[in-house]
Short mmCIF file of C-alpha atoms and ligand atoms in Angstrom, two decimals:
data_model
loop_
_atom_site.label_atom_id
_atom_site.label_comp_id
_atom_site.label_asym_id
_atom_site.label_seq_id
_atom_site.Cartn_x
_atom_site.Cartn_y
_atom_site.Cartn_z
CA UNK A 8 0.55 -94.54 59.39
CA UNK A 9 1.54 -97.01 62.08
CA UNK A 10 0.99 -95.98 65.47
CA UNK A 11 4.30 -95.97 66.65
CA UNK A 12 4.93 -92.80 63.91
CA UNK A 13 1.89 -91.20 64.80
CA UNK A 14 3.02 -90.72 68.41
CA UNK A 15 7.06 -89.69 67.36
CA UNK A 16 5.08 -87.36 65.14
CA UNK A 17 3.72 -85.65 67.92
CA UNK A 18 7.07 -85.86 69.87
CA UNK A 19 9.02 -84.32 67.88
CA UNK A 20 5.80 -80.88 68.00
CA UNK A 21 6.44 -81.23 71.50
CA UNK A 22 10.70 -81.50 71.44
CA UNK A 23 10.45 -84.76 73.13
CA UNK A 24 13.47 -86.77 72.80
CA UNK A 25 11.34 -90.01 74.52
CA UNK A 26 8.35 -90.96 75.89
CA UNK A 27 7.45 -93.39 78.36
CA UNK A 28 4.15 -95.30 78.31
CA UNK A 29 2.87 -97.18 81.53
CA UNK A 30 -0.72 -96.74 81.34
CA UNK A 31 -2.10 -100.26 80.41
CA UNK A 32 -4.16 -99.58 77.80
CA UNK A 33 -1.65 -97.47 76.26
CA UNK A 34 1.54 -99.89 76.13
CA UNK A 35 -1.36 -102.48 74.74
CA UNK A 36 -2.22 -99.68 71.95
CA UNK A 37 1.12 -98.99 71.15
CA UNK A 38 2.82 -102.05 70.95
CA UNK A 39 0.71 -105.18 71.46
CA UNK A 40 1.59 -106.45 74.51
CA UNK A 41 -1.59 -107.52 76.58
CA UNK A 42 0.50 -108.54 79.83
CA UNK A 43 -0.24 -107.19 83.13
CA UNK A 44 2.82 -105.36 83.78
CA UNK A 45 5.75 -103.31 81.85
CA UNK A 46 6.47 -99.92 80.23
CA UNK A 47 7.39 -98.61 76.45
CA UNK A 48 10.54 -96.07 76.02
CA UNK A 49 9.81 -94.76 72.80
CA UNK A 50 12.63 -92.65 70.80
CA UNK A 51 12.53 -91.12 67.63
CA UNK A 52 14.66 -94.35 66.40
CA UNK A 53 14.17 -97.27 69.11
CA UNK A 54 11.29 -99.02 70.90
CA UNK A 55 12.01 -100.55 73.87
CA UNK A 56 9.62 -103.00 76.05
CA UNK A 57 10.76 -103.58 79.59
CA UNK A 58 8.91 -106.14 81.41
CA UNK A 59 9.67 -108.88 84.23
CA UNK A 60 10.82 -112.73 83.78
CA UNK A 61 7.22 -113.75 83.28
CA UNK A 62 6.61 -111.84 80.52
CA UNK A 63 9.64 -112.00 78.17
CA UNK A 64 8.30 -114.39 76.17
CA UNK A 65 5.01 -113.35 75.62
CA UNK A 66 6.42 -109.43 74.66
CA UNK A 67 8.67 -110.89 72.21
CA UNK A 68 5.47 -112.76 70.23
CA UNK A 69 3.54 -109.87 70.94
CA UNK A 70 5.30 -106.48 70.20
CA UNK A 71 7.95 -107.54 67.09
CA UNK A 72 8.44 -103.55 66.59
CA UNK A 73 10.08 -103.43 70.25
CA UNK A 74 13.32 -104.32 71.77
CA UNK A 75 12.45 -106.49 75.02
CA UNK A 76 14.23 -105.66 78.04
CA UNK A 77 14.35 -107.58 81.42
CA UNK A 78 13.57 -105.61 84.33
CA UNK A 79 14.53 -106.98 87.77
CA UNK A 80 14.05 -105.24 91.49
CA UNK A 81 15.46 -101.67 89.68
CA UNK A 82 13.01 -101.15 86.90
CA UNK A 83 13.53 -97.33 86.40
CA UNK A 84 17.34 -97.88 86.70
CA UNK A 85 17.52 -100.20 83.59
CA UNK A 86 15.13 -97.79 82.19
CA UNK A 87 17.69 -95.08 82.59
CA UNK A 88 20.82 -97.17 81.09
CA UNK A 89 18.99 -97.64 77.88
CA UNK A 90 19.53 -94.22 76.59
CA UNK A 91 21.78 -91.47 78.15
CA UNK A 92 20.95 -88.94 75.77
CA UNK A 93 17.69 -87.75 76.40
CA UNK A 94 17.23 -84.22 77.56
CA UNK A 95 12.88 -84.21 77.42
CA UNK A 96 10.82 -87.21 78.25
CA UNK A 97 7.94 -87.32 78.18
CA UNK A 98 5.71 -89.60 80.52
CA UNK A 99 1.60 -89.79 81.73
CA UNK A 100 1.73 -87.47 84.83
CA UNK A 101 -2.46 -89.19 85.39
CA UNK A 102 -0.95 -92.63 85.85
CA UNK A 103 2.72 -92.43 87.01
CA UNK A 104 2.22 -92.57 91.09
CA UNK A 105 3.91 -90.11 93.80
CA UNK A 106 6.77 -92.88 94.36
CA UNK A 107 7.33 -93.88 90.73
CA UNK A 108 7.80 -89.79 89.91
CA UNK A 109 10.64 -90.28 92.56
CA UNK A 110 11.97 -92.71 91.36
CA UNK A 111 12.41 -91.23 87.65
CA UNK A 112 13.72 -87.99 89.30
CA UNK A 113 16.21 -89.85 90.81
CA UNK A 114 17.26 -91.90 87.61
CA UNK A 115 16.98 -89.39 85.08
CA UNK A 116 18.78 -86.60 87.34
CA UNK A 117 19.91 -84.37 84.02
CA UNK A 118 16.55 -85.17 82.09
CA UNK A 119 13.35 -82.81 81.87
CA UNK A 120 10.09 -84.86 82.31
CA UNK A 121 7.32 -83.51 81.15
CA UNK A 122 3.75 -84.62 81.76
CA UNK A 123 1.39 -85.17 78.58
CA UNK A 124 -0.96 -88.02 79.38
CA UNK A 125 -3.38 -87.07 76.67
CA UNK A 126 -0.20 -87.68 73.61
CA UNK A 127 -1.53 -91.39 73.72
CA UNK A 128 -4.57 -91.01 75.23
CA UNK A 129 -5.89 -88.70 72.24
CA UNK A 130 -4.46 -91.09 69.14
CA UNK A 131 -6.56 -93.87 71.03
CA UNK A 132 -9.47 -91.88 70.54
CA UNK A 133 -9.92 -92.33 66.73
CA UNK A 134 -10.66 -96.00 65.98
CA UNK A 135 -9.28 -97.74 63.14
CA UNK A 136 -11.50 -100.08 61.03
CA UNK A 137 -9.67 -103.34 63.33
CA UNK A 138 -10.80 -101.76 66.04
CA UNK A 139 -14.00 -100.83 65.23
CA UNK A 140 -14.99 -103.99 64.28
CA UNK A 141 -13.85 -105.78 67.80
CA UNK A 142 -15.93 -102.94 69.40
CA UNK A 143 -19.09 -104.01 67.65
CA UNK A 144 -18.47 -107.52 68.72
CA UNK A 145 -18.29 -106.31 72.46
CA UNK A 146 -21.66 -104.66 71.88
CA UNK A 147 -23.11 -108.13 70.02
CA UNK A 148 -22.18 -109.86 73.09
CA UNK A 149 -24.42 -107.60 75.86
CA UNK A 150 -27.12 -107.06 72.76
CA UNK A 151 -27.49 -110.57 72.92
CA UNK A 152 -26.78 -111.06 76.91
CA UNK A 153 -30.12 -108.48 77.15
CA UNK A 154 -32.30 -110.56 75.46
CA UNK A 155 -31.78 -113.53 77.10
CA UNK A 156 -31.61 -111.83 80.78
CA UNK A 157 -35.57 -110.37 80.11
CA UNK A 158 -36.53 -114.74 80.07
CA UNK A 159 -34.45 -114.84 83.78
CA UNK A 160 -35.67 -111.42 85.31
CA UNK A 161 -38.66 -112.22 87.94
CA UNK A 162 -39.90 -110.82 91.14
CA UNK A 163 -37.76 -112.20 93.88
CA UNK A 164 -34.38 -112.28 92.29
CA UNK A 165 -31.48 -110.76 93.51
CA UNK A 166 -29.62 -107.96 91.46
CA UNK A 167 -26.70 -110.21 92.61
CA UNK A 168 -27.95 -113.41 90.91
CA UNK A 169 -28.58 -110.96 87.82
CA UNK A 170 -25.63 -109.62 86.82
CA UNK A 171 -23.87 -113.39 87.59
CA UNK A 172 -26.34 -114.35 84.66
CA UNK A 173 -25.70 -111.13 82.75
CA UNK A 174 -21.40 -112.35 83.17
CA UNK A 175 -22.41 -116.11 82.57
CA UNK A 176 -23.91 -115.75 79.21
CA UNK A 177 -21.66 -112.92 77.74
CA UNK A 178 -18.23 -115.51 78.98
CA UNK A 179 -20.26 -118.35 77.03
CA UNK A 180 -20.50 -115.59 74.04
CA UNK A 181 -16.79 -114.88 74.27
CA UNK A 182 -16.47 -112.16 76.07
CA UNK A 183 -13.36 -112.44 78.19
CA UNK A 184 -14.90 -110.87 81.16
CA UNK A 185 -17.13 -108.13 82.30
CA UNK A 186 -15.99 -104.31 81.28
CA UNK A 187 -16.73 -102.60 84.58
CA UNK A 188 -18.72 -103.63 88.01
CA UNK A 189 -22.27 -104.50 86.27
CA UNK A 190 -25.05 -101.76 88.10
CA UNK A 191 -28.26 -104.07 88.94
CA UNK A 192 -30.18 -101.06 90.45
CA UNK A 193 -33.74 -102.23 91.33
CA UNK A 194 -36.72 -100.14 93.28
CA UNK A 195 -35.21 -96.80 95.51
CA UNK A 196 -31.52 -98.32 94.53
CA UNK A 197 -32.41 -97.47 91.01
CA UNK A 198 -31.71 -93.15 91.77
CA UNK A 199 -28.54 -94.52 92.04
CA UNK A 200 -26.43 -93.95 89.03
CA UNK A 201 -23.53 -96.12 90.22
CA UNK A 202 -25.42 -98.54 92.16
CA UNK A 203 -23.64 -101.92 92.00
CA UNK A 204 -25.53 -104.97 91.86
CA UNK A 205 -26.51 -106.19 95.37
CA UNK A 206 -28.27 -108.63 97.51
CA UNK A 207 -31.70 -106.65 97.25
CA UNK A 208 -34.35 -108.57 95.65
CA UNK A 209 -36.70 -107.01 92.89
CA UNK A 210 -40.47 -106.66 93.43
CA UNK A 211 -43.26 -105.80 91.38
CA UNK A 212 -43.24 -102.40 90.79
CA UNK A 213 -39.95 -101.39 90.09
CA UNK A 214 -37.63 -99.96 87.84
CA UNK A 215 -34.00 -102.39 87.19
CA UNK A 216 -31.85 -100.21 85.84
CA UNK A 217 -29.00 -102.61 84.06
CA UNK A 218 -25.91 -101.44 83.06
CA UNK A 219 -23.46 -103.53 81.80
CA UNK A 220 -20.88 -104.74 79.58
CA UNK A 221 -18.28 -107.36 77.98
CA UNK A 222 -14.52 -107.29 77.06
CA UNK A 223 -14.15 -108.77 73.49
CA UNK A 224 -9.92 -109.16 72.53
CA UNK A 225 -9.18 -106.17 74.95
CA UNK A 226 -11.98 -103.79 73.33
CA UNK A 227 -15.20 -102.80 76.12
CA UNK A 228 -18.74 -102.35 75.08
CA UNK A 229 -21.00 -100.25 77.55
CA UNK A 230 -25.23 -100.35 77.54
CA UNK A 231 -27.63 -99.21 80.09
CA UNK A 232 -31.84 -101.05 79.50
CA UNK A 233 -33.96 -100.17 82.21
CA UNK A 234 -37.00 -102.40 82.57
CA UNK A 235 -40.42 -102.54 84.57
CA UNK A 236 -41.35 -105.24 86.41
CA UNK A 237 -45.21 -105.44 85.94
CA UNK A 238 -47.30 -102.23 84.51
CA UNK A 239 -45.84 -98.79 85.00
CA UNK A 240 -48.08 -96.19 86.57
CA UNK A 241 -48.16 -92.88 84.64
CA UNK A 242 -45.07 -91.05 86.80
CA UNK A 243 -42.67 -94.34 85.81
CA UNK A 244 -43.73 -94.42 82.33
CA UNK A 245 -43.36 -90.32 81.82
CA UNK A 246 -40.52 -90.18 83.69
CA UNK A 247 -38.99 -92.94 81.13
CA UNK A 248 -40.39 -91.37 78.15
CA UNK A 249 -38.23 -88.15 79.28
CA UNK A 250 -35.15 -90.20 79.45
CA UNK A 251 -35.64 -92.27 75.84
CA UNK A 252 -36.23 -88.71 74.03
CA UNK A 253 -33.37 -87.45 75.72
CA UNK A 254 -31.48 -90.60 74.62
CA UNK A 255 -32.67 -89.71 70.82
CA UNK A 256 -31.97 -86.09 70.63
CA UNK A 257 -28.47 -87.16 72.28
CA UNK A 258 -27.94 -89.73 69.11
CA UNK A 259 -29.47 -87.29 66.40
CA UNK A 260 -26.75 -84.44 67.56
CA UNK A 261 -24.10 -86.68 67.26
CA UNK A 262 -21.68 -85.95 64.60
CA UNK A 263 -18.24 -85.07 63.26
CA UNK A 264 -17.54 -80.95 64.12
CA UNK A 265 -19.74 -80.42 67.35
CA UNK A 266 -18.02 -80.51 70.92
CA UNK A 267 -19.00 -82.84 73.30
CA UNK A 268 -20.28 -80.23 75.19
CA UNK A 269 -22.70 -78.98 72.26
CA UNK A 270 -23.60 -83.56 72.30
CA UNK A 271 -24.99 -83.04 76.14
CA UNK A 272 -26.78 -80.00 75.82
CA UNK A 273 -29.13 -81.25 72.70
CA UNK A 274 -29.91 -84.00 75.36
CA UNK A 275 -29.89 -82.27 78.75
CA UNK A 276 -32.46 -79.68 77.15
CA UNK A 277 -34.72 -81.98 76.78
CA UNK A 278 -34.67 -83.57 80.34
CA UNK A 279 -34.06 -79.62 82.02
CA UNK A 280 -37.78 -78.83 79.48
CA UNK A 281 -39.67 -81.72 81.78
CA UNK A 282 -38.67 -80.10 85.30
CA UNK A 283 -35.86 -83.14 85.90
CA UNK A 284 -32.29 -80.69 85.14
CA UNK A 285 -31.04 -81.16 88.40
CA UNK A 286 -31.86 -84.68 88.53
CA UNK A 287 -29.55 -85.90 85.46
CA UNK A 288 -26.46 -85.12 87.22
CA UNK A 289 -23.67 -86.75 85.32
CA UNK A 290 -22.51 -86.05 81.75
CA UNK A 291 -24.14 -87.83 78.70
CA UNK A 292 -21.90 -89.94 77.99
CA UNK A 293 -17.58 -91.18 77.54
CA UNK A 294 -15.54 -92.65 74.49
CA UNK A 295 -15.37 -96.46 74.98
CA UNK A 296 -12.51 -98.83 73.58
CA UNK A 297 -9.41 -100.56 75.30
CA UNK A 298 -10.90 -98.55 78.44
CA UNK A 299 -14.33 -98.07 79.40
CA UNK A 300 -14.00 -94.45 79.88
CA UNK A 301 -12.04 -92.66 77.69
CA UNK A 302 -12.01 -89.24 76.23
CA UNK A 303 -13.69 -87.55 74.82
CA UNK A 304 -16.96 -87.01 76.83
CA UNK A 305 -19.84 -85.46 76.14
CA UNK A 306 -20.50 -83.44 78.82
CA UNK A 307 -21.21 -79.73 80.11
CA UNK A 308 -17.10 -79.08 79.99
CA UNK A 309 -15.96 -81.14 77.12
CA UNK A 310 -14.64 -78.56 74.17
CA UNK A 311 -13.02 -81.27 72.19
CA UNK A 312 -14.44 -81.66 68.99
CA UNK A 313 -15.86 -85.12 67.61
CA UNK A 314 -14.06 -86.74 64.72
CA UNK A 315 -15.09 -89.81 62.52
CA UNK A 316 -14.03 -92.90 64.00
CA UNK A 317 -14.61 -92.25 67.76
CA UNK A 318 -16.93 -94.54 69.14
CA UNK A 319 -19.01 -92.93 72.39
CA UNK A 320 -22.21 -93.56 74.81
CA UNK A 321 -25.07 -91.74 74.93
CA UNK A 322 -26.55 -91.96 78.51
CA UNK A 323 -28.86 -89.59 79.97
CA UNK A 324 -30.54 -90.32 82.67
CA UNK A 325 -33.15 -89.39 85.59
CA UNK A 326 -32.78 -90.25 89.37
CA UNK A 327 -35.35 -89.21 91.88
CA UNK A 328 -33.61 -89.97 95.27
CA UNK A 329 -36.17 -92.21 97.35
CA UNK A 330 -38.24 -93.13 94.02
CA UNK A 331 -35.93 -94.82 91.66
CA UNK A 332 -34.06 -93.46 88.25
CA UNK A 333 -33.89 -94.78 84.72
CA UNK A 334 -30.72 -94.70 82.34
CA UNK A 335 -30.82 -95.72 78.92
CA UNK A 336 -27.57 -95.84 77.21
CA UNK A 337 -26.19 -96.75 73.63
CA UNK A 338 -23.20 -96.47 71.95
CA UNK A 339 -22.69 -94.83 69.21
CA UNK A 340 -19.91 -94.71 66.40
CA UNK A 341 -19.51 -91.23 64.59
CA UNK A 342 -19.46 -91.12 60.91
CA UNK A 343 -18.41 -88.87 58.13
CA UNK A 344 -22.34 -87.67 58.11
CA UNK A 345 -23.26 -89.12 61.99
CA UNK A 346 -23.35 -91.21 63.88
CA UNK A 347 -24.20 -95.08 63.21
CA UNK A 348 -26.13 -96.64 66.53
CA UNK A 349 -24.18 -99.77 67.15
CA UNK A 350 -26.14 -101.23 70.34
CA UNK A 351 -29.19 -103.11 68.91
CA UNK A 352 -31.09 -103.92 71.83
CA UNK A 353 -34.61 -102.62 72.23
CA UNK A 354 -35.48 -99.57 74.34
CA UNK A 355 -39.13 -99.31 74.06
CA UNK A 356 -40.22 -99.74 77.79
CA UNK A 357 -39.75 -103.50 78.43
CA UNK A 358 -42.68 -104.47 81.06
CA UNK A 359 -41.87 -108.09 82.95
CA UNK A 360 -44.83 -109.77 83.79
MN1 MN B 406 -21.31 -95.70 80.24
#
């Protein structure tokens, strides 16, 4: 089933008449169209893609299942004209700002809009076999990037100088860019989960925490090494064992049938059993594809159920404020019978000398 019928399936179980699509990754998902701006009126029979003068082109190559329509200083106003009959519409209430709600009020006066973000949000989470297979070339990419940053890493380098390299040799790989803000987190900066690369230099000693990530034909891949730079002393090394067992019993609960919260408890048990619970503070991991976060999650309040076909992270991780932290995340594809581990890169502890 194409998914343009997919989603007028699920209008029609929700009376929708129309739905508009301006999330990004949605209009890409739905109809093809990688430009930056734009939005999809979907009815039961028409598709329409309204974009702006440097786009028109490019939509019509792009999306041949939708009707391109020029938008000019009144975008919601042409959207309006294009079909007077619709009494329910649909729209993504989590991307739609204050102003553009306004704006839709004021064009679609005699129309009921309805907010259901997740309509397109949830077909994205199943991939198809296309998309699956551009996902495991974004992970090939920052497998490989990993094994060439362990010859840069040394004492004295700047997290700054490596996540450049990280980006440098992922671009030469064919990534189109970098699928988030890369973390370098070296030393004390490391018991930050979401500590962006910086101008701090790594020493002997430390934990570098890396996680990272390229954009391969619109599709993210997502992977979290932490290294050592010279011997670990016995805290460093237990507190990493910890995290890697955590990772496993994360990957071995994966599969079709379990909620994502039933995913980050096999994990978080195991990290809550070595006196660190309050130190993993963040879910185990998010579904990856056209975005880097996507749902489903695994995490404490995530009921939805896994299905074969979504492709997620596994992630736990320690932080010790004033110490340092380690993260070690893979990504993971669920299967009929699993899950199949699609990041190759190694995670025994990786000591820099
Ligand atoms: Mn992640």
């Amino acid at each position: 089933m194409s998914r343009l019928t997919k989603l007028r399936t699920k209008m029609t179980s929700e009376k929708f008449d129309a739905f508009l699509c301006m999330r990004p990754e949605n209009r890409r998902y739905l109809s093809g169209f990688t430009g930056s701006a734009g939005m999809l009126l979907i009815t039961q029979d028409q598709a329409f893609l309204l974009t702006d003068f440097r786009y028109l082109e490019q939509a019509a190559a792009q999306a041949p299942e939708f009707q391109v329509v020029k938008i000019g200083n009144e975008p919601f106003k042409t959207l309006a004209e294009l079909d007077q009959g619709i009494e329910v519409l649909g729209f993504e209430g989590d991307f739609v700002t204050f102003e553009e709600y306004g704006k839709l009020e004021q064009n679609f006066a005699r129309t009921r809009l309805v907010s259901r973000p997740e309509l397109v949000n949830h077909l994205r989470s199943v991939k198809e076999p296309s998309e699956i297979e551009l996902i495991r070339e974004a992970v090939r990419i920052a497998d490989d990037a990993f094994s060439e940053i362990l010859q840069f890493i040394s004492v004295g380098q700047t997290e700054a100088e490596i996540a450049l390299h990280l980006e440098f040799s992922m671009r030469q790989a064919g990534a189109s860019g970098p699928s988030f803000d890369f973390i370098a987190a070296s030393g004390w900066r490391s018991a930050m989960p979401h500590g962006v690369a910086s101008s701090k230099k790594v020493q002997q000693g430390e934990f570098l925490t890396l996680d990272y990530g390229a954009i391969y034909q619109g599709y993210c891949s997502d992977i979290t090494r932490t290294v050592c730079l010279g011997e670990p002393d016995e805290k460093q090394r237990a507190l990493y064992d910890t995290v890697l067992a955590a990772n496993r019993a994360g990957i071995a609960a994966v599969r079709p049938g379990l909620t994502g919260k039933e995913v980050d408890a096999a994990a978080r048990k195991l990290i809550e059993d070595a006196g660190y619970g309050e130190y993993f503070g963040h879910g185990l991991g998010h579904s990856v594809g056209l975005a880097i976060h996507e749902g489903p999650n695994l995490s404490p309040r995530e009921e939805r159920v896994l299905e074969p076909g979504m492709v997620v992270t596994v992630e736990p991780g320690i932080y010790l404020p004033d110490y340092g932290g380690v993260r070690i995340e893979d990504m993971v594809l669920v299967t009929e019978q699993g899950c199949e581990v699609l990041t190759k890169a190694p995670k025994d502890l990786i000591i820099i000398n």
